Coordinates of C-alpha atoms in Angstrom, one line a residue:
Chain A
M1 CA 51.7 283.1 49.4
D2 CA 50.7 279.5 50.1
Q3 CA 50.4 278.9 46.4
W4 CA 50.5 275.4 44.8
Y5 CA 50.5 274.2 41.2
K6 CA 49.8 271.0 39.5
I7 CA 52.7 269.8 37.5
D8 CA 52.0 270.5 33.8
N9 CA 51.3 267.7 31.3
T10 CA 54.9 267.3 30.1
G11 CA 56.5 268.0 33.4
K12 CA 55.0 264.9 35.0
I13 CA 57.1 262.7 32.7
F14 CA 60.4 264.2 33.9
H15 CA 59.5 263.3 37.5
A16 CA 58.9 259.7 36.5
V17 CA 62.1 259.3 34.5
S18 CA 64.8 261.2 36.2
S19 CA 67.7 259.2 37.6
A20 CA 71.5 259.3 38.2
T21 CA 72.0 258.8 34.4
N22 CA 69.1 261.1 33.4
S23 CA 69.2 264.2 35.5
S24 CA 66.4 265.9 33.5
V25 CA 68.3 269.1 34.3
F26 CA 69.0 271.5 31.5
R27 CA 71.1 274.7 31.5
V28 CA 70.9 278.1 29.9
S29 CA 73.8 280.5 30.3
M30 CA 74.8 284.0 29.3
I31 CA 78.4 284.9 29.0
L32 CA 78.8 288.6 30.0
K33 CA 81.7 290.9 29.1
E34 CA 82.8 291.3 32.7
T35 CA 83.5 289.0 35.6
I36 CA 80.3 288.3 37.6
E37 CA 79.9 289.9 41.0
P38 CA 78.3 287.3 43.3
D39 CA 76.7 289.7 45.8
C40 CA 75.1 291.7 43.0
L41 CA 73.8 288.5 41.4
Q42 CA 72.4 287.3 44.7
K43 CA 70.5 290.6 45.2
A44 CA 69.2 290.4 41.6
L45 CA 68.0 286.8 42.2
D46 CA 66.2 287.8 45.4
I47 CA 64.2 290.3 43.4
V48 CA 63.6 288.2 40.4
A49 CA 62.7 284.9 42.2
I50 CA 59.3 286.4 43.3
R51 CA 58.5 287.3 39.7
F52 CA 58.7 283.7 38.6
P53 CA 56.5 281.8 41.2
T54 CA 56.3 278.6 39.1
L55 CA 60.1 278.2 39.0
T56 CA 60.8 279.0 42.7
V57 CA 58.9 276.1 44.1
R58 CA 59.5 272.8 46.0
V59 CA 58.0 269.6 44.8
R60 CA 55.8 267.6 47.2
K61 CA 54.8 264.0 47.0
G62 CA 51.2 263.2 46.3
V63 CA 49.3 260.0 46.2
F64 CA 48.1 260.3 42.6
W65 CA 50.4 263.1 41.3
D66 CA 53.2 265.0 42.8
F67 CA 52.7 268.8 42.9
M68 CA 54.6 272.1 43.3
E69 CA 54.3 274.3 46.3
Y70 CA 55.5 277.8 47.0
N71 CA 59.0 277.7 48.6
D72 CA 59.9 280.5 51.1
A73 CA 63.4 279.3 51.8
P74 CA 66.3 281.5 50.5
L75 CA 67.6 280.6 47.0
H76 CA 71.3 281.1 47.0
V77 CA 73.5 281.7 44.0
K78 CA 76.5 279.4 43.9
K79 CA 79.9 279.4 42.4
E80 CA 80.0 276.7 39.7
S81 CA 82.0 273.7 40.9
D82 CA 80.1 270.7 39.4
Y83 CA 79.7 269.6 35.8
P84 CA 76.8 271.1 33.9
C85 CA 73.3 269.6 34.4
A86 CA 74.3 267.5 37.4
P87 CA 71.3 266.1 39.3
I88 CA 69.9 268.7 41.6
D89 CA 70.2 267.6 45.3
T90 CA 67.2 269.3 46.7
K91 CA 68.5 268.8 50.3
S92 CA 71.5 271.1 49.7
N93 CA 69.4 273.4 47.6
N94 CA 66.7 274.4 50.1
A95 CA 64.3 272.1 48.2
Y96 CA 64.5 274.2 45.0
L97 CA 64.6 272.5 41.6
I98 CA 66.4 275.4 40.1
R99 CA 69.9 276.7 40.7
V100 CA 71.7 279.8 39.7
L101 CA 75.4 279.5 39.2
Y102 CA 78.2 281.9 38.3
F103 CA 81.7 281.3 37.1
D104 CA 84.1 283.9 35.7
R105 CA 81.9 285.8 33.2
R106 CA 79.1 283.2 33.0
I107 CA 75.7 283.2 34.7
S108 CA 74.0 279.8 34.4
V109 CA 70.5 278.8 35.3
E110 CA 70.0 275.0 35.7
I111 CA 66.4 273.8 35.9
F112 CA 64.7 270.5 36.5
H113 CA 62.6 270.1 33.3
S114 CA 59.3 269.5 35.1
L115 CA 59.3 273.2 36.0
T116 CA 59.6 274.7 32.6
D117 CA 61.1 274.3 29.1
G118 CA 63.8 276.2 27.3
G119 CA 61.5 279.2 26.6
G120 CA 60.6 279.7 30.3
A121 CA 64.2 279.3 31.4
V122 CA 65.4 281.9 28.9
E123 CA 62.8 284.4 30.1
F124 CA 64.0 283.8 33.7
L125 CA 67.6 284.3 32.7
K126 CA 66.9 287.4 30.7
T127 CA 65.1 289.0 33.6
L128 CA 67.9 287.9 36.0
V129 CA 70.7 289.4 33.9
Y130 CA 68.6 292.6 33.3
Q131 CA 68.2 293.0 37.1
Y132 CA 71.9 292.2 37.6
L133 CA 73.0 294.9 35.2
I134 CA 70.6 297.4 36.8
L135 CA 72.1 296.7 40.2
K136 CA 75.6 297.0 38.8
G137 CA 74.6 300.5 37.8
E138 CA 74.5 299.9 34.1
S139 CA 72.2 302.0 32.0
V140 CA 69.9 299.3 30.5
A141 CA 66.2 299.3 29.7
A142 CA 63.8 296.4 29.1
E143 CA 62.5 297.8 25.8
G144 CA 59.6 295.3 25.9
A145 CA 62.0 292.4 25.4
V146 CA 62.3 291.4 29.1
L147 CA 59.7 290.5 31.7
L148 CA 60.1 293.3 34.3
P149 CA 61.0 292.1 37.8
E150 CA 58.7 294.7 39.4
D151 CA 55.6 293.5 37.4
P152 CA 53.3 291.0 39.1
P153 CA 53.2 287.6 37.5
N154 CA 50.6 287.4 34.8
K155 CA 47.9 284.7 35.2
E156 CA 48.7 283.4 31.7
E157 CA 52.3 282.9 32.6
I158 CA 51.4 280.2 35.2
E159 CA 48.8 278.4 33.1
D160 CA 49.1 274.9 31.7
S161 CA 48.7 275.8 28.1
F162 CA 48.2 272.2 27.1
E163 CA 44.9 272.3 28.9
R164 CA 43.9 275.6 27.2
Y165 CA 44.7 274.4 23.7
S166 CA 43.5 270.8 24.0
T167 CA 40.4 270.4 21.7
G168 CA 39.4 267.4 23.7
R169 CA 39.6 265.0 20.7
S170 CA 41.2 261.9 22.0
E171 CA 43.9 260.9 19.6
K172 CA 45.7 257.8 20.8
R173 CA 49.2 256.8 19.7
S174 CA 49.2 253.6 17.7
G175 CA 50.0 250.6 19.8
S176 CA 53.2 249.7 18.0
R177 CA 56.4 251.0 19.4
G178 CA 57.4 252.5 16.0
E179 CA 60.7 252.0 14.2
K180 CA 63.8 251.7 16.4
A181 CA 66.4 254.3 15.6
F182 CA 70.2 253.9 15.7
Q183 CA 71.4 254.4 19.2
I184 CA 74.8 255.7 20.1
K185 CA 76.8 253.5 22.4
G186 CA 79.9 254.3 24.3
T187 CA 81.9 254.0 27.5
A188 CA 80.3 256.0 30.3
F189 CA 82.5 258.4 32.0
N190 CA 84.0 257.2 35.3
P191 CA 83.1 258.9 37.5
L192 CA 79.7 259.8 35.9
G193 CA 79.6 263.3 34.5
I194 CA 78.9 265.4 31.5
N195 CA 81.4 266.8 29.0
V196 CA 80.3 269.8 27.0
I197 CA 81.9 271.1 23.8
H198 CA 80.7 274.4 22.5
G199 CA 81.3 275.7 19.0
V200 CA 80.6 279.4 18.3
V201 CA 79.9 280.4 14.7
D202 CA 78.6 283.4 12.8
A203 CA 74.8 283.0 13.0
S204 CA 73.5 285.2 10.2
G205 CA 76.2 283.8 7.8
L206 CA 75.2 280.3 8.6
N207 CA 71.6 281.1 8.4
A208 CA 72.0 282.6 4.9
F209 CA 74.1 279.6 3.9
A210 CA 71.3 277.3 5.0
K211 CA 68.7 279.4 3.1
R212 CA 70.8 279.0 -0.1
H213 CA 70.5 275.3 0.3
G214 CA 66.7 275.6 0.6
T215 CA 66.5 274.9 4.3
S216 CA 66.5 276.5 7.7
L217 CA 69.4 276.8 10.1
T218 CA 67.9 273.9 12.2
G219 CA 67.3 271.9 9.0
F220 CA 70.8 272.4 7.8
L221 CA 72.5 271.5 11.1
M222 CA 70.3 268.5 11.6
S223 CA 71.2 267.3 8.1
V224 CA 74.9 267.6 8.9
L225 CA 74.3 265.7 12.1
I226 CA 72.4 262.9 10.4
H227 CA 75.1 262.7 7.8
V228 CA 78.0 262.4 10.3
I229 CA 76.0 259.9 12.5
H230 CA 75.4 257.8 9.4
T231 CA 79.1 257.7 8.7
E232 CA 79.8 256.7 12.3
K233 CA 77.0 254.1 12.1
M234 CA 78.6 252.6 9.0
T235 CA 81.9 252.1 10.8
R236 CA 79.9 249.9 13.3
G237 CA 78.3 248.0 10.5
K238 CA 74.7 249.0 11.4
S239 CA 73.4 250.1 8.1
E240 CA 69.7 249.1 8.5
E241 CA 68.7 251.4 11.4
K242 CA 67.6 254.9 10.6
V243 CA 69.1 258.0 12.2
A244 CA 66.4 260.0 13.9
I245 CA 66.9 263.3 15.7
A246 CA 64.3 264.4 18.3
L247 CA 63.5 268.1 17.9
P248 CA 61.7 269.8 20.8
I249 CA 59.3 272.4 19.3
S250 CA 58.1 275.3 21.3
L251 CA 54.3 275.4 20.8
R252 CA 54.1 279.1 21.7
R253 CA 54.6 280.2 18.1
Q254 CA 51.6 278.3 16.7
F255 CA 49.5 278.4 19.9
P256 CA 50.0 281.9 21.3
S257 CA 50.8 281.6 25.0
M258 CA 52.7 283.5 27.6
T259 CA 53.1 280.5 29.8
L260 CA 56.4 280.1 31.6
R261 CA 55.7 276.4 32.1
N262 CA 56.4 273.5 29.8
F263 CA 54.7 274.0 26.5
F264 CA 56.5 272.0 23.8
S265 CA 56.2 269.0 21.7
V266 CA 58.8 266.7 20.1
A267 CA 59.1 265.8 16.5
N268 CA 61.4 262.9 15.4
I269 CA 63.1 263.8 12.2
G270 CA 64.8 260.8 10.6
A271 CA 66.3 259.5 7.4
H272 CA 67.4 256.2 6.1
V273 CA 70.8 256.9 4.6
D274 CA 72.8 254.6 2.4
D275 CA 75.8 255.1 0.1
H276 CA 73.6 256.4 -2.7
V277 CA 72.0 259.2 -0.7
T278 CA 73.8 262.5 -1.1
F279 CA 74.0 265.3 1.5
D280 CA 71.5 267.3 -0.6
D281 CA 69.0 264.4 -0.5
I282 CA 69.3 264.4 3.3
I283 CA 68.6 268.2 3.4
K284 CA 65.6 267.7 1.2
E285 CA 64.2 264.8 3.3
V286 CA 64.9 266.7 6.6
T287 CA 63.3 269.9 5.4
G288 CA 60.2 268.1 4.1
Q289 CA 59.8 266.3 7.5
L290 CA 60.4 269.5 9.4
K291 CA 57.5 271.2 7.5
E292 CA 55.2 268.2 8.0
R293 CA 55.9 267.6 11.7
T294 CA 55.7 271.3 12.7
D295 CA 52.5 271.8 10.9
K296 CA 49.8 273.2 13.2
E297 CA 47.5 270.2 12.8
A298 CA 50.3 267.7 13.7
L299 CA 51.1 269.8 16.8
Q300 CA 47.4 269.9 17.7
A301 CA 47.3 266.2 17.5
N302 CA 50.3 266.0 19.9
I303 CA 48.7 268.3 22.4
N304 CA 45.4 266.3 22.3
R305 CA 47.3 263.0 22.8
F306 CA 49.3 264.4 25.7
V307 CA 46.2 265.7 27.5
S308 CA 43.9 262.8 26.7
L309 CA 46.5 260.3 28.0
Q310 CA 46.8 262.0 31.3
S311 CA 43.3 263.1 31.8
S312 CA 41.7 259.6 31.6
L313 CA 40.2 258.6 34.9
W314 CA 42.3 255.3 34.9
T315 CA 45.6 257.3 34.7
R316 CA 44.5 259.8 37.2
L317 CA 43.4 257.3 39.8
T318 CA 46.5 255.1 39.6
P319 CA 48.9 255.9 42.5
V320 CA 52.2 257.4 41.5
V321 CA 54.1 254.3 42.8
L322 CA 52.5 252.4 39.9
K323 CA 52.2 255.2 37.4
Y324 CA 55.8 256.3 37.4
P325 CA 57.2 252.9 36.5
A326 CA 54.6 252.7 33.7
M327 CA 55.6 256.2 32.5
R328 CA 59.3 255.2 32.6
L329 CA 58.5 252.2 30.5
G330 CA 56.6 254.3 28.0
F331 CA 59.4 256.9 27.9
N332 CA 62.0 254.3 27.1
Q333 CA 59.9 252.3 24.6
F334 CA 58.3 255.1 22.7
G335 CA 60.5 258.1 23.3
E336 CA 64.1 257.1 23.8
R337 CA 64.0 254.0 21.5
A338 CA 62.8 256.1 18.5
K339 CA 65.6 258.6 18.5
T340 CA 69.3 258.7 18.1
M341 CA 69.9 262.1 19.6
T342 CA 68.0 265.3 20.7
L343 CA 68.7 268.6 19.0
S344 CA 67.1 271.6 20.5
N345 CA 67.2 275.1 19.0
L346 CA 66.1 277.9 21.3
G347 CA 66.3 280.2 18.4
N348 CA 67.5 283.8 18.2
V349 CA 67.0 285.3 21.6
K350 CA 65.8 288.8 21.5
M351 CA 67.5 291.1 24.0
P352 CA 67.1 294.9 24.5
E353 CA 69.6 296.8 22.5
S354 CA 70.9 298.5 25.6
M355 CA 71.8 295.1 27.1
A356 CA 73.5 293.7 24.1
P357 CA 76.9 295.5 24.7
H358 CA 77.1 293.8 28.1
I359 CA 76.5 290.3 26.9
E360 CA 78.8 288.3 24.6
R361 CA 76.7 285.2 23.9
M362 CA 74.5 282.4 25.2
D363 CA 74.6 278.7 25.4
V364 CA 72.2 275.9 26.2
V365 CA 73.2 272.5 27.6
L366 CA 70.8 269.5 27.2
Y367 CA 71.3 266.7 29.6
P368 CA 72.3 263.3 28.0
T369 CA 70.5 260.1 28.9
R370 CA 71.5 256.5 29.0
N371 CA 70.0 255.8 25.5
S372 CA 70.8 259.2 24.1
P373 CA 74.3 259.8 25.5
I374 CA 75.0 262.8 23.2
N375 CA 72.6 265.7 22.9
C376 CA 72.9 269.0 21.1
G377 CA 71.6 272.5 22.0
L378 CA 71.6 275.6 19.8
V379 CA 71.0 279.2 20.7
T380 CA 71.8 282.5 19.0
L381 CA 72.5 285.8 20.7
N382 CA 74.3 288.9 19.4
D383 CA 74.6 287.1 16.0
Q384 CA 76.7 284.3 17.5
L385 CA 75.3 280.8 17.3
T386 CA 76.6 278.5 20.0
I387 CA 76.3 274.8 19.2
T388 CA 76.7 272.8 22.4
F389 CA 77.2 269.1 22.5
A390 CA 76.7 267.4 25.9
R391 CA 77.9 263.8 26.3
S392 CA 78.1 261.3 29.1
I393 CA 80.4 258.9 27.2
E394 CA 84.1 259.0 26.4
E395 CA 83.8 258.7 22.6
N396 CA 83.5 262.1 20.8
D397 CA 83.9 260.9 17.2
I398 CA 80.4 262.2 16.2
I399 CA 81.0 265.6 17.7
T400 CA 84.5 265.9 16.1
A401 CA 83.1 264.8 12.7
F402 CA 80.2 267.3 13.0
F403 CA 82.4 270.3 13.6
R404 CA 84.9 269.3 10.9
E405 CA 82.2 268.7 8.4
L406 CA 80.4 272.0 9.3
R407 CA 83.7 273.9 8.8
R408 CA 84.4 272.0 5.5
L409 CA 80.9 272.6 4.1
T410 CA 80.5 276.2 5.0
G411 CA 84.0 277.6 5.4
F412 CA 82.9 279.6 8.5
E413 CA 85.3 280.0 11.4
I414 CA 84.2 277.9 14.4
A415 CA 85.7 278.6 17.9
I416 CA 85.6 275.5 20.1
Y417 CA 85.8 275.3 23.9
S418 CA 85.0 272.7 26.4
N419 CA 84.7 272.0 30.1
D420 CA 87.2 269.1 29.6
W421 CA 85.2 266.7 31.8
G422 CA 86.7 263.2 31.5
E423 CA 89.8 264.5 29.6
E424 CA 92.4 263.4 32.0
T425 CA 95.8 265.0 31.5
Chain B
M1 CA 93.4 281.9 19.7
N2 CA 95.2 278.7 18.7
R3 CA 94.3 276.7 15.6
C4 CA 94.0 273.0 15.4
T5 CA 95.3 272.0 12.0
H6 CA 93.7 268.6 12.1
C7 CA 90.2 269.9 12.7
D8 CA 90.8 273.3 11.1
L9 CA 89.1 275.0 14.1
K10 CA 90.0 277.7 16.5
T11 CA 90.3 277.1 20.2
N12 CA 91.7 278.8 23.4
H13 CA 92.7 275.4 24.8
E14 CA 96.2 274.1 24.9
T15 CA 95.0 270.8 23.3
C16 CA 92.2 270.6 20.8
P17 CA 89.0 269.6 22.7
L18 CA 88.0 267.4 19.7
C19 CA 91.1 265.5 18.6
H20 CA 93.3 266.3 21.6
A21 CA 96.2 267.3 19.5
K22 CA 98.6 269.8 21.0
V23 CA 97.8 273.2 19.5
G24 CA 100.0 275.6 21.4
A25 CA 100.1 277.3 24.8
Q26 CA 96.8 278.0 26.5
A27 CA 95.8 281.4 25.2
T28 CA 96.2 284.1 27.8
Q29 CA 92.6 284.8 27.6
V30 CA 91.3 288.2 28.2
Q31 CA 88.2 286.4 29.0
G32 CA 89.5 283.8 31.5
T33 CA 88.3 280.2 31.6
L34 CA 84.6 279.5 31.5
Y35 CA 84.6 276.3 33.5
P36 CA 86.0 275.3 36.8
A37 CA 88.7 272.6 37.2
Y38 CA 87.0 269.5 38.4
D39 CA 88.3 267.4 41.3
T40 CA 87.4 264.0 39.7
K41 CA 89.2 262.2 42.6
E42 CA 86.4 263.4 44.9
Y43 CA 83.7 262.1 42.6
R44 CA 85.5 258.8 42.3
T45 CA 85.8 258.4 46.0
K46 CA 82.1 258.9 46.5
T47 CA 81.2 256.3 43.9
R48 CA 83.8 253.8 45.2
I49 CA 82.6 254.0 48.9
S50 CA 79.1 253.0 48.0
R51 CA 80.2 250.3 45.6
L52 CA 82.7 249.0 48.2
A53 CA 79.9 248.8 50.9
I54 CA 77.7 246.8 48.5
F55 CA 80.7 244.6 47.5
L56 CA 81.6 243.9 51.1
G57 CA 78.0 243.0 51.9
V58 CA 77.8 240.6 48.9
L59 CA 81.2 239.1 49.9
T60 CA 80.1 238.5 53.5
V61 CA 77.0 236.7 52.3
L62 CA 78.9 234.6 49.8
I63 CA 81.6 233.6 52.3
C64 CA 78.9 232.7 54.9
L65 CA 77.0 230.7 52.2
A66 CA 80.2 228.7 51.5
I67 CA 80.8 228.0 55.1
N68 CA 77.2 227.2 55.7
I69 CA 77.1 224.6 52.9
I70 CA 80.4 223.0 54.0
V71 CA 79.8 222.9 57.7
L72 CA 76.0 222.7 58.2
P73 CA 74.1 222.2 54.9
E74 CA 70.9 220.9 56.7
F75 CA 70.4 224.3 58.4
L76 CA 70.7 227.4 56.1
W77 CA 71.6 230.0 58.7
V78 CA 73.1 232.1 55.8
F79 CA 69.7 233.7 55.3
Y80 CA 70.0 235.3 58.8
V81 CA 73.3 236.9 57.6
A82 CA 71.9 238.0 54.2
V83 CA 68.9 239.8 55.7
S84 CA 71.0 241.4 58.4
V85 CA 73.5 242.6 55.7
F86 CA 70.5 244.1 53.8
Y87 CA 69.4 245.8 56.9
V88 CA 72.8 247.2 57.8
L89 CA 73.2 248.5 54.2
I90 CA 69.9 250.4 54.5
L91 CA 70.8 251.6 58.0
L92 CA 74.2 252.9 56.8
S93 CA 73.4 254.2 53.3
H94 CA 69.9 255.7 54.0
T95 CA 69.4 256.2 57.7
I96 CA 72.8 257.3 58.8
L97 CA 74.8 258.6 55.8
S98 CA 72.2 260.0 53.5
R99 CA 70.6 263.4 53.7
S100 CA 67.1 262.0 53.1
H101 CA 64.1 263.5 54.9
L102 CA 63.7 262.3 58.5
G103 CA 60.2 261.1 57.7
G104 CA 61.6 258.9 54.8
K105 CA 64.2 257.5 57.2
I106 CA 61.5 256.5 59.7
V107 CA 59.5 254.8 56.9
A108 CA 62.6 253.0 55.6
Q109 CA 63.5 251.8 59.1
V110 CA 60.0 250.4 59.7
V111 CA 59.9 248.7 56.3
S112 CA 63.4 247.2 56.5
L113 CA 63.0 246.1 60.1
T114 CA 59.7 244.5 59.2
I115 CA 61.5 242.5 56.4
L116 CA 64.3 241.6 58.7
L117 CA 62.0 240.3 61.4
L118 CA 59.7 238.4 58.9
V119 CA 62.7 236.6 57.5
I120 CA 64.2 235.7 60.9
D121 CA 60.8 234.5 62.1
L122 CA 60.3 232.5 58.9
M123 CA 63.7 230.9 59.3
S124 CA 62.8 229.6 62.7
G125 CA 60.0 227.5 61.3
S126 CA 56.8 229.4 60.8
I127 CA 56.0 233.1 60.7
Q128 CA 54.5 233.7 64.1
W129 CA 55.8 236.2 66.7
S130 CA 56.8 238.8 64.1
V131 CA 53.4 239.2 62.4
D132 CA 51.5 238.6 65.6
Y133 CA 53.3 241.0 67.9
V134 CA 56.5 242.7 66.8
V135 CA 55.5 244.1 63.4
P136 CA 52.2 245.7 64.6
F137 CA 54.0 247.4 67.5
L138 CA 56.9 248.5 65.3
I139 CA 54.4 250.2 63.0
V140 CA 52.6 251.8 66.0
G141 CA 56.1 253.0 67.2
G142 CA 56.8 254.5 63.7
I143 CA 53.4 256.4 63.6
L144 CA 54.0 257.6 67.2
L145 CA 57.5 258.8 66.5
M146 CA 56.4 260.6 63.3
S147 CA 53.5 262.3 65.1
I148 CA 55.7 263.5 67.9
I149 CA 58.2 264.9 65.4
I150 CA 55.4 266.7 63.5
L151 CA 54.2 268.3 66.8
K152 CA 57.8 269.4 67.5
V153 CA 58.8 270.8 64.1
R154 CA 55.5 272.9 63.9
L155 CA 56.1 275.1 60.9
R156 CA 58.0 272.6 58.9
W157 CA 55.5 269.8 59.2
G158 CA 54.6 270.0 55.5
G159 CA 57.4 267.7 54.4
Y160 CA 56.2 264.9 56.8
V161 CA 52.6 264.7 55.5
S162 CA 53.3 262.1 52.7
F163 CA 55.4 260.0 55.1
L164 CA 52.8 260.1 57.8
L165 CA 50.1 259.0 55.3
L166 CA 52.4 256.2 54.3
M167 CA 52.8 255.1 57.9
L168 CA 49.1 255.3 58.5
A169 CA 48.5 253.1 55.5
L170 CA 51.1 250.6 56.9
G171 CA 49.1 250.6 60.1
F172 CA 46.6 248.4 58.3
L173 CA 49.2 245.9 57.2
P174 CA 49.0 243.7 60.4
A175 CA 45.2 243.5 60.0
L176 CA 45.7 242.4 56.4
F177 CA 48.1 239.7 57.7
Y178 CA 45.4 238.5 60.0
V179 CA 42.7 238.5 57.3
A180 CA 45.1 236.5 55.1
G181 CA 45.6 234.0 57.8
V182 CA 49.3 234.8 58.2
A183 CA 48.9 236.3 61.7
T184 CA 47.0 234.3 64.4
V185 CA 46.6 236.9 67.2
L186 CA 44.0 239.5 66.5
W187 CA 44.4 242.2 69.1
P188 CA 47.9 243.6 68.1
S189 CA 46.6 244.0 64.5
I190 CA 43.5 245.8 65.8
V191 CA 45.6 248.0 68.0
A192 CA 47.8 249.1 65.0
A193 CA 44.8 249.8 62.7
L194 CA 43.0 251.6 65.5
F195 CA 46.1 253.7 66.3
A196 CA 46.4 254.6 62.6
M197 CA 42.8 255.6 62.4
T198 CA 42.9 257.5 65.7
T199 CA 46.0 259.5 64.6
F200 CA 44.4 260.3 61.3
S201 CA 41.1 261.4 62.9
A202 CA 42.9 263.5 65.6
I203 CA 45.0 265.3 63.0
F204 CA 42.0 265.8 60.7
L205 CA 39.8 267.1 63.5
F206 CA 42.2 269.1 65.6
A207 CA 44.8 270.3 63.1
N208 CA 44.5 273.6 61.5
R209 CA 43.0 274.2 58.0
A210 CA 46.5 274.0 56.5
F211 CA 46.6 270.2 57.1
K212 CA 43.3 269.7 55.4
T213 CA 44.6 271.8 52.5
Q214 CA 47.7 269.6 52.4
L215 CA 45.5 266.5 52.3
G216 CA 43.6 268.0 49.4
R217 CA 46.8 268.6 47.5
R218 CA 48.3 265.2 48.3
F219 CA 45.2 263.5 46.9
H220 CA 44.5 265.7 43.9
I221 CA 43.9 263.8 40.7

């Protein structure tokens, strides 16, 4: 069992950039219909952990790259007491970069992003909840929608699919830093922490509404977001900068892969908005860009760029002590600078029909960063779309405006709840 | 569920999570609350303690600087204080209070003590006794201590490999000082470099295959 893995192409970046204000820890949760039984959850985790060898690892320091190694220490479930996506203290977590939390009816999995992306995390959570329900004595079946805990890990699940799909054509990013996007500023919470606000809305209704407007659910919500951020921007008198939303795109759809490791790309969708631009214009612009940036050729170019950047001998032979600061600089200058906010849609999560009655809904929390202090995560389960904003600043004007505007535009009921971090009474 | 009339949204909260307007009593939820109540005082205390330690350190240096300039401006003894404060901060925050890896604590001690000694030596006129004798033996001590710990912890040695490699690399620092003309006495530098090489060779030749496997992983490109 002395297995080790190189950190995948995207995962390496998270090692370089994580800090107190950028935990690089994201969360996926399922809210069940009944209160969670910790002992049962622990037993389920003990069984499921072995099934996901690339998630239950420790990270070791290397001279040129860090790497992941099999971890045989126990992984304990914990009652949630900290704010979502808090940095993972490996010392108190038996060196794991993943934690399984429970609170009331919620089971949450928080993962350091270098291990996997949203797709991998959802598969882990699905299997965990499946095993939990089995141990609770519920009559549930996998129905081909869940990775079975008793199956051995498939070789393809642990592969770095970037390497598989790279066509080897070196496609370098242009030297320029690109256009700077509008950046949200605010007062950081004291003490540091993350406030989450969830809005639950009818998924199929909203999807149909978006279709009627000639766009997808993601396109519609992104357009609302750009619209409200623009309004907020105008109050600060910053009319020149464009509003750009970074959209992580799972590559598994266009490049078939069973990998449970990182396999995503990011497309920045932006629009210059002024007083003459209508909401319909924004939808048209966003939808057009979505089509263009999620095109297979564009994604292939991204894969090639990722791989060629990290496979050059110069990059590989530079020690991590020098490489990480350089990667941090690149991340801030190219990644963070070019976006206003990240919006990630994990899509409509398919669950076995027999499990559906036991689960109410899901949510995903995306860690905010210093330059992107508000981020948004979307996920649909049981026809309920949960829109989650995570923020590290006191100001919530954009979030308030977003939900009010969504309600006004669509007329759909939205149920709001929050963890109330930073809301002193 | 309550309804916020300002936002036109439903919520189980007593106040609207968006506009903070009072919207009614907290709904007696069949579902219960989904997040714990946070003890922000505890978070604040943690932040304040570390900030207070840094502030006290800076304050000490500033007061000493003022006294130094007023009383004895021709001899800047304040540097002794500054470097000592730096060392004490490392000692407290990393070596004693943090839960960092023991290997990391040894490396941090060797590095911070080296800096402390270099500055003290420099202040006394020219760098001499520190680079000639003390730093080489400090590094030898660090390598020795780490090797003994690795032999003692047996199964859990994996976490020490990077730190040991770092210490072994530091073993060549005194020799570099000598080549650069900073150090004037050769033999302690040679002892440190030889000790580092001997330790590495011994581990490489006598350790089990697992260590060599670890080396392969640490140096993978």
